[in-house]
Coordinates of C-alpha atoms in Angstrom, one line a residue:
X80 CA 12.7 -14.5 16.5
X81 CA 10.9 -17.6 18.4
X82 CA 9.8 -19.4 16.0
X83 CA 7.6 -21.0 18.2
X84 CA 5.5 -17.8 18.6
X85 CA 3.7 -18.0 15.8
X86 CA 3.0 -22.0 16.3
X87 CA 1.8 -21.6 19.9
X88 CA -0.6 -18.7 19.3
X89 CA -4.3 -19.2 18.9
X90 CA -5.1 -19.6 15.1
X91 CA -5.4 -17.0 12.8
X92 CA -8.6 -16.2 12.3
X93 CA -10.6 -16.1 9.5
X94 CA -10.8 -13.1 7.0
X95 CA -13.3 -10.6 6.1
X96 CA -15.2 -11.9 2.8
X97 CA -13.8 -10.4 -0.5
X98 CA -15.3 -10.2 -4.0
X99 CA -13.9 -10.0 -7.3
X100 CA -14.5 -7.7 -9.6
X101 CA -13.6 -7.3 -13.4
X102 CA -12.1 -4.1 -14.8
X103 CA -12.4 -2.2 -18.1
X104 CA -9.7 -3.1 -19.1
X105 CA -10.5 -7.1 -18.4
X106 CA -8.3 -7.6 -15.1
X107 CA -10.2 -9.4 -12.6
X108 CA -8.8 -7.8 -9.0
X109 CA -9.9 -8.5 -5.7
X110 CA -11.6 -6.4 -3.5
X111 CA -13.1 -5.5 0.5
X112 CA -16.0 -3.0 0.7
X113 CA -16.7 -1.5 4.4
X114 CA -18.6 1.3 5.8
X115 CA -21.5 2.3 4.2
X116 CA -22.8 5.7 2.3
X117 CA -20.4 8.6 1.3
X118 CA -17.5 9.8 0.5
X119 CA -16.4 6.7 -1.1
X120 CA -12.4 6.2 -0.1
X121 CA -10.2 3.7 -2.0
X122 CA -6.7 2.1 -0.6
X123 CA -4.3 1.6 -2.5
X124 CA -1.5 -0.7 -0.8
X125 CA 2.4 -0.8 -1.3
X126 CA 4.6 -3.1 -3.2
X127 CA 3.6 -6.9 -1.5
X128 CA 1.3 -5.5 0.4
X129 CA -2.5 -6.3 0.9
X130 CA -5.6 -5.4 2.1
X131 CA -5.2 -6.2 6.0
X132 CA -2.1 -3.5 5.5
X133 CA -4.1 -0.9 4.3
X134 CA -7.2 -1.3 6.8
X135 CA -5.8 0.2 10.0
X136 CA -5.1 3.6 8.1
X137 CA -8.9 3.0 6.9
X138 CA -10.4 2.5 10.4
X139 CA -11.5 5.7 11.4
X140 CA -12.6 7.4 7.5
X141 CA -16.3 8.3 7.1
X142 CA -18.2 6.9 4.5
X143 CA -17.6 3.4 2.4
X144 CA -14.0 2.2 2.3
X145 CA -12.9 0.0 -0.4
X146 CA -9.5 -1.5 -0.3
X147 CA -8.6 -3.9 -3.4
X148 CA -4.9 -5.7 -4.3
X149 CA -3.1 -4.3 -7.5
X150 CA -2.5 -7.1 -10.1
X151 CA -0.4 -9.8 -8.8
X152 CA -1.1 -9.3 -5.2
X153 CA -4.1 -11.2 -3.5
X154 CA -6.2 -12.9 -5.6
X155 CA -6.3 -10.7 -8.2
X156 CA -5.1 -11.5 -11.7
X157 CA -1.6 -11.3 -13.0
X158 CA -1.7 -11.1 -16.7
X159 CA 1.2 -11.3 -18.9
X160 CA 4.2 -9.0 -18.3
X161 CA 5.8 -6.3 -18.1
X162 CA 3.7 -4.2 -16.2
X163 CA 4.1 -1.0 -15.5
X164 CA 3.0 2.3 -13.3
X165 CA 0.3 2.8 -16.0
X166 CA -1.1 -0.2 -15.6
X167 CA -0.9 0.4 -12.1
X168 CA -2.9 3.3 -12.1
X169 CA -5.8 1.6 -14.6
X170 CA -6.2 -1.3 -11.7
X171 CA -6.8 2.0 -9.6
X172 CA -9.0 4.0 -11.6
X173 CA -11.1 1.0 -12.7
X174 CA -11.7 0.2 -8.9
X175 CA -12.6 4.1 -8.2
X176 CA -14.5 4.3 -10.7
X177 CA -16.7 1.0 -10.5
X178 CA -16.9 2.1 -6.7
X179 CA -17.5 5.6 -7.1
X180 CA -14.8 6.8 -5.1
X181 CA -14.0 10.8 -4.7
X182 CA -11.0 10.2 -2.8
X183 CA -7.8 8.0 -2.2
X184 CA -5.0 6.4 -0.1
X185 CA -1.9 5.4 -1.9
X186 CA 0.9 3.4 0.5
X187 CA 4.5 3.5 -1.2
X188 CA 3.9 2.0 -4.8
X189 CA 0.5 2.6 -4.2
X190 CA 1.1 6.2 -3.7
X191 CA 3.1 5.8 -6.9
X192 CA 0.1 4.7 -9.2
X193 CA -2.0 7.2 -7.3
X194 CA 0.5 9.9 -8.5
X195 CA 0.5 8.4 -12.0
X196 CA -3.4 8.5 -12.3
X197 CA -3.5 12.1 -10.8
X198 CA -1.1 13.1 -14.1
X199 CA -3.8 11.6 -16.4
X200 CA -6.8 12.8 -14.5
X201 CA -6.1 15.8 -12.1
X202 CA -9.7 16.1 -11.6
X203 CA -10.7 12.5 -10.2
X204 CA -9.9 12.7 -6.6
X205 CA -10.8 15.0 -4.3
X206 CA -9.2 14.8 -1.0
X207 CA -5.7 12.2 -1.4
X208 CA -3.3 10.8 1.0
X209 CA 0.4 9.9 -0.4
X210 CA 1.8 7.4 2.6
X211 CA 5.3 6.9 2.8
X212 CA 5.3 7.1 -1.1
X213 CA 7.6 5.6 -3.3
X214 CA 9.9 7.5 -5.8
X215 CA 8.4 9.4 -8.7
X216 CA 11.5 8.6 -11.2
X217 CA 12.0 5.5 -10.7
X218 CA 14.6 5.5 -7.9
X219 CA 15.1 2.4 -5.6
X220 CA 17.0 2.2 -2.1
X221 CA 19.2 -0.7 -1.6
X222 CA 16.9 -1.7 0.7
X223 CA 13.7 -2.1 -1.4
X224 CA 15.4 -4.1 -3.8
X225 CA 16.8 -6.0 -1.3
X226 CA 13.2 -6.7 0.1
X227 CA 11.5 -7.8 -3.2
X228 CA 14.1 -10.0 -3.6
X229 CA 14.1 -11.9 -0.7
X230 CA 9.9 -11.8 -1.0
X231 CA 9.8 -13.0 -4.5
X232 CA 12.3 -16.3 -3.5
X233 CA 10.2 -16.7 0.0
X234 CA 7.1 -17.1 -1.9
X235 CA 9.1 -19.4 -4.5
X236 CA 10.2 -21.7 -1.9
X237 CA 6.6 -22.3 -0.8
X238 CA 7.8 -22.8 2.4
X239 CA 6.2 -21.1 5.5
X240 CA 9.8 -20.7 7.7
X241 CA 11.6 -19.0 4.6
X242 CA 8.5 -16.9 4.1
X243 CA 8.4 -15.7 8.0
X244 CA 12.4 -15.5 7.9
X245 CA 11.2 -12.7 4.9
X246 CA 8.3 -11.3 6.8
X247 CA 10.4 -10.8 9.7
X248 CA 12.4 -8.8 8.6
X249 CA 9.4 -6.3 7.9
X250 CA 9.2 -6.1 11.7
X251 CA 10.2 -3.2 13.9
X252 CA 12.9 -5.2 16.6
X253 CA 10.5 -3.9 19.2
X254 CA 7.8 -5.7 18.3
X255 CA 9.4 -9.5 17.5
X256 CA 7.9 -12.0 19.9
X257 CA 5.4 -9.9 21.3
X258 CA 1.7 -11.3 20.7
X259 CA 1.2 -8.7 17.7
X260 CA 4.2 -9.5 15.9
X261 CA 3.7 -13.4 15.9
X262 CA -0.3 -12.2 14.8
X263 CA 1.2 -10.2 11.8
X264 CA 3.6 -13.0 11.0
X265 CA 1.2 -15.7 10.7
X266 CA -1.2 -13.5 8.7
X267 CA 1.5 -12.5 6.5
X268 CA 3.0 -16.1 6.1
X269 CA -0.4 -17.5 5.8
X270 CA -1.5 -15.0 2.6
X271 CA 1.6 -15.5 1.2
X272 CA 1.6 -19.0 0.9
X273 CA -1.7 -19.4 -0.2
X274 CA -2.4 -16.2 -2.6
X275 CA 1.6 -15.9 -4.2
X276 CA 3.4 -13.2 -5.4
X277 CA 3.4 -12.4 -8.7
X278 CA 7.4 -12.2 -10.1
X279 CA 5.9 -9.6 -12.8
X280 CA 5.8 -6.9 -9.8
X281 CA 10.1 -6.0 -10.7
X282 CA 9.2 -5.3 -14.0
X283 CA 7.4 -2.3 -12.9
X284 CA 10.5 -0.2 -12.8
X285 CA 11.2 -0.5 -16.2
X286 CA 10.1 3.4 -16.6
X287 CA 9.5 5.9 -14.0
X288 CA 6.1 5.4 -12.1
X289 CA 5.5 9.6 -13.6
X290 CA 7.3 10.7 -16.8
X291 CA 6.9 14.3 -16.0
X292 CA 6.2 15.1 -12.6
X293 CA 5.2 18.7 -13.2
X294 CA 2.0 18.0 -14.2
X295 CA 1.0 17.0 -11.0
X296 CA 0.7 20.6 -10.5
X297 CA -2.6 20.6 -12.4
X298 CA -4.1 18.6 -9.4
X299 CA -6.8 21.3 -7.8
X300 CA -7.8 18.8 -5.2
X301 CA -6.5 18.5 -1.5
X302 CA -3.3 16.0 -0.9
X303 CA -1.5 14.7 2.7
X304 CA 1.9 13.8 2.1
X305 CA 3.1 11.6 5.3
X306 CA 7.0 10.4 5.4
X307 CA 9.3 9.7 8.4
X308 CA 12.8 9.8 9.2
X309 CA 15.1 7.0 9.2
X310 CA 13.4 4.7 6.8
X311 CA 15.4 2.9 4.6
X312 CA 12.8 2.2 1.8
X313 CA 11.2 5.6 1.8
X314 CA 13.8 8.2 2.3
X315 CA 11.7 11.3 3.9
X316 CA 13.1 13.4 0.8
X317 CA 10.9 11.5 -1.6
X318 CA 7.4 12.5 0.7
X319 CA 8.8 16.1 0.7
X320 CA 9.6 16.6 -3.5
X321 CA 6.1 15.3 -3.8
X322 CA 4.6 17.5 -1.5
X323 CA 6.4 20.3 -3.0
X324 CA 4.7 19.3 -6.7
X325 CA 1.1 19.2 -5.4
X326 CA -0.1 22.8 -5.0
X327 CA -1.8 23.7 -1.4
X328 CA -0.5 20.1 -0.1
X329 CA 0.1 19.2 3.5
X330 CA 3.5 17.7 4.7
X331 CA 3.2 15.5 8.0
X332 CA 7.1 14.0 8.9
X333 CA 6.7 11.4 11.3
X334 CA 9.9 11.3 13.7
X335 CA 11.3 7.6 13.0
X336 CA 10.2 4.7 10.8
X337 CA 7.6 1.8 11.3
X338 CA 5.0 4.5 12.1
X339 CA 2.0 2.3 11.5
X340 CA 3.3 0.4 14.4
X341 CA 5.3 3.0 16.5
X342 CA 2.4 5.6 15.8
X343 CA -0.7 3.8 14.9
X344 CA -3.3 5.7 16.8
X345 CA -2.2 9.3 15.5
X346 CA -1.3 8.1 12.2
X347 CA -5.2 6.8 12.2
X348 CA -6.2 9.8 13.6
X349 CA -3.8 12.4 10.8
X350 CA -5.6 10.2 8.3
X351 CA -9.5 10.0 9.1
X352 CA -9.2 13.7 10.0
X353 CA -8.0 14.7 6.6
X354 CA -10.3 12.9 4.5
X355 CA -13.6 13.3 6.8
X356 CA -13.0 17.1 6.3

C-alpha cells in the first residue's frame, strides 16, 4: 500500500462524543447512543473491533441505537484476566439492560457473547442479528489467530506504520489506496494508538464461547444469521450450524467475503429491514 495515502489525506475527523457507563458488575465500558425513541438496538462489535465498525450495519435501524466496546477495546476497562465468553456476555447484558434494549447485533465475537447471553436468558432479545459470527466451541481459523497476533504486537510497538502494516491487512485488495481505504486506515491506526488493545482478549478462548449449544433452542425470539463464502476467519459453515440451532431463524449467505465493503448498501438494507419489522 502507499504509505503516503494516509499522510496526504485530509485529517481525520473528529469522533462522535461517547460516554461511559458503569456496569453491575463494576466494569466501566464505553458507549455511543443515536437515534432516538424505540425499539432500543444494541451492537455488539467483533474481536478488535469498535464502534465506527459496528455503525454502518446500524445506519438505517429504527429507533435508538447504542453501540458500546466489550472490555478491553475502546476506552472501556480491562480488569484483571482471564476473561471469558461469560464475561463477554455480562458487558452485553449490563449495556442492554441499562439501555433498555429489546434487540441486538452481534459481529463475530460479538455474535459469540450474544449467543452466550441468549443460553442464559432466551427471553431477553427480541429480534437478533448474528454477523459473520464466530465459532460456538471454541474453534479458531489459522487466520484469526494469525490476526490477533499480529494486532496485539502492532498495538505493542506503539508505532503507527506497524499498526497500519496490521490494519492493512484487514483490507479487501480492491480497496488499498483508494480514498476509503486510506480513511479506514487512519481511523483504525489512530484508535489503536491512542485507546490500546487489551492482551487479555486471547484468553477468551480458554473455554468455548457456549458450553452446550442446544439450549439455544430455547430462544422464542426472531434471529438473522448472515455468513459469506470465502472468508478465512468465519468459515460460512459456522453462520449455517448456528442458524440450524435457533428455531424459525433466517440464513442470508453473502457470495464472497469483505461484505461490509463489497456489499454495504444491501447488507444495510438485510439488516434495518429485519430489525424494523
Amino acid at each position: 500500500m502507499d504509505r503516503s495515502g494516509p499522510r496526504t489525506g485530509r485529517p481525520t475527523l473528529p469522533g462522535p462524543v461517547t460516554e461511559l457507563v458503569t456496569l453491575p458488575s463494576g466494569v466501566r465500558v464505553e458507549q455511543l447512543v443515536t437515534g432516538a425513541g424505540d425499539p432500543v438496538t444494541v451492537f455488539a462489535h467483533g474481536l478488535a473491533g469498535d464502534v465506527s465498525g459496528t455503525r454502518p450495519l446500524g445506519s438505517a435501524v429504527a429507533g435508538r441505537r447504542v453501540f458500546f466496546h466489550f472490555r478491553g477495546h475502546g476506552r472501556s476497562d480491562a480488569p484483571p484476566g482471564p476473561w471469558s465468553f461469560g464475561d463477554l456476555a455480562d458487558d452485553l447484558r449490563g449495556v442492554a439492560d441499562l439501555s433498555g434494549a429489546t434487540r441486538a447485533l452481534g459481529v463475530s465475537m460479538g455474535a459469540a457473547a450474544l449467543c452466550r447471553l441468549l443460553t442464559e436468558a432466551p427471553d431477553r432479545f427480541e429480534r437478533v442479528v448474528l454477523y459473520l459470527p464466530a465459532a460456538l466451541d471454541g474453534s479458531r481459523t489459522a487466520a484469526s489467530v494469525q490476526r490477533l497476533s499480529r494486532l496485539l504486537a502492532s498495538v505493542e510497538s506503539g508505532e503507527a506504520a506497524v499498526i497500519a502494516a496490521a490494519v492493512e491487512q484487514e483490507l479487501p485488495s480492491s480497496v488499498r489506496n483508494t480514498p476509503a481505504g486510506w480513511s479506514f486506515l487512519r481511523q483504525r491506526v489512530e484508535q489503536l494508538q491512542r485507546d490500546g488493545l487489551a492482551p487479555e482478549v486471547e484468553t477468551l478462548w480458554s473455554a468455548p464461547p457456549v458450553a452446550d449449544e442446544s439450549l439455544l433452542r430455547r430462544f422464542r425470539g426472531r434471529a438473522l444469521v448472515i455468513g459469506c463464502l470465502g472468508d478465512e476467519v468465519h468459515p460460512v459453515a459456522w453462520a449455517e450450524r448456528i442458524a440450524g440451532l435457533l428455531p424459525g431463524a433466517e440464513l442470508e449467505v453473502y457470495d464472497r467475503p469483505a461484505v461490509l465493503w463489497n456489499n454495504r448498501a444491501e447488507l444495510r438494507d438485510r439488516v434495518s429491514a429485519f430489525l424494523n419489522a
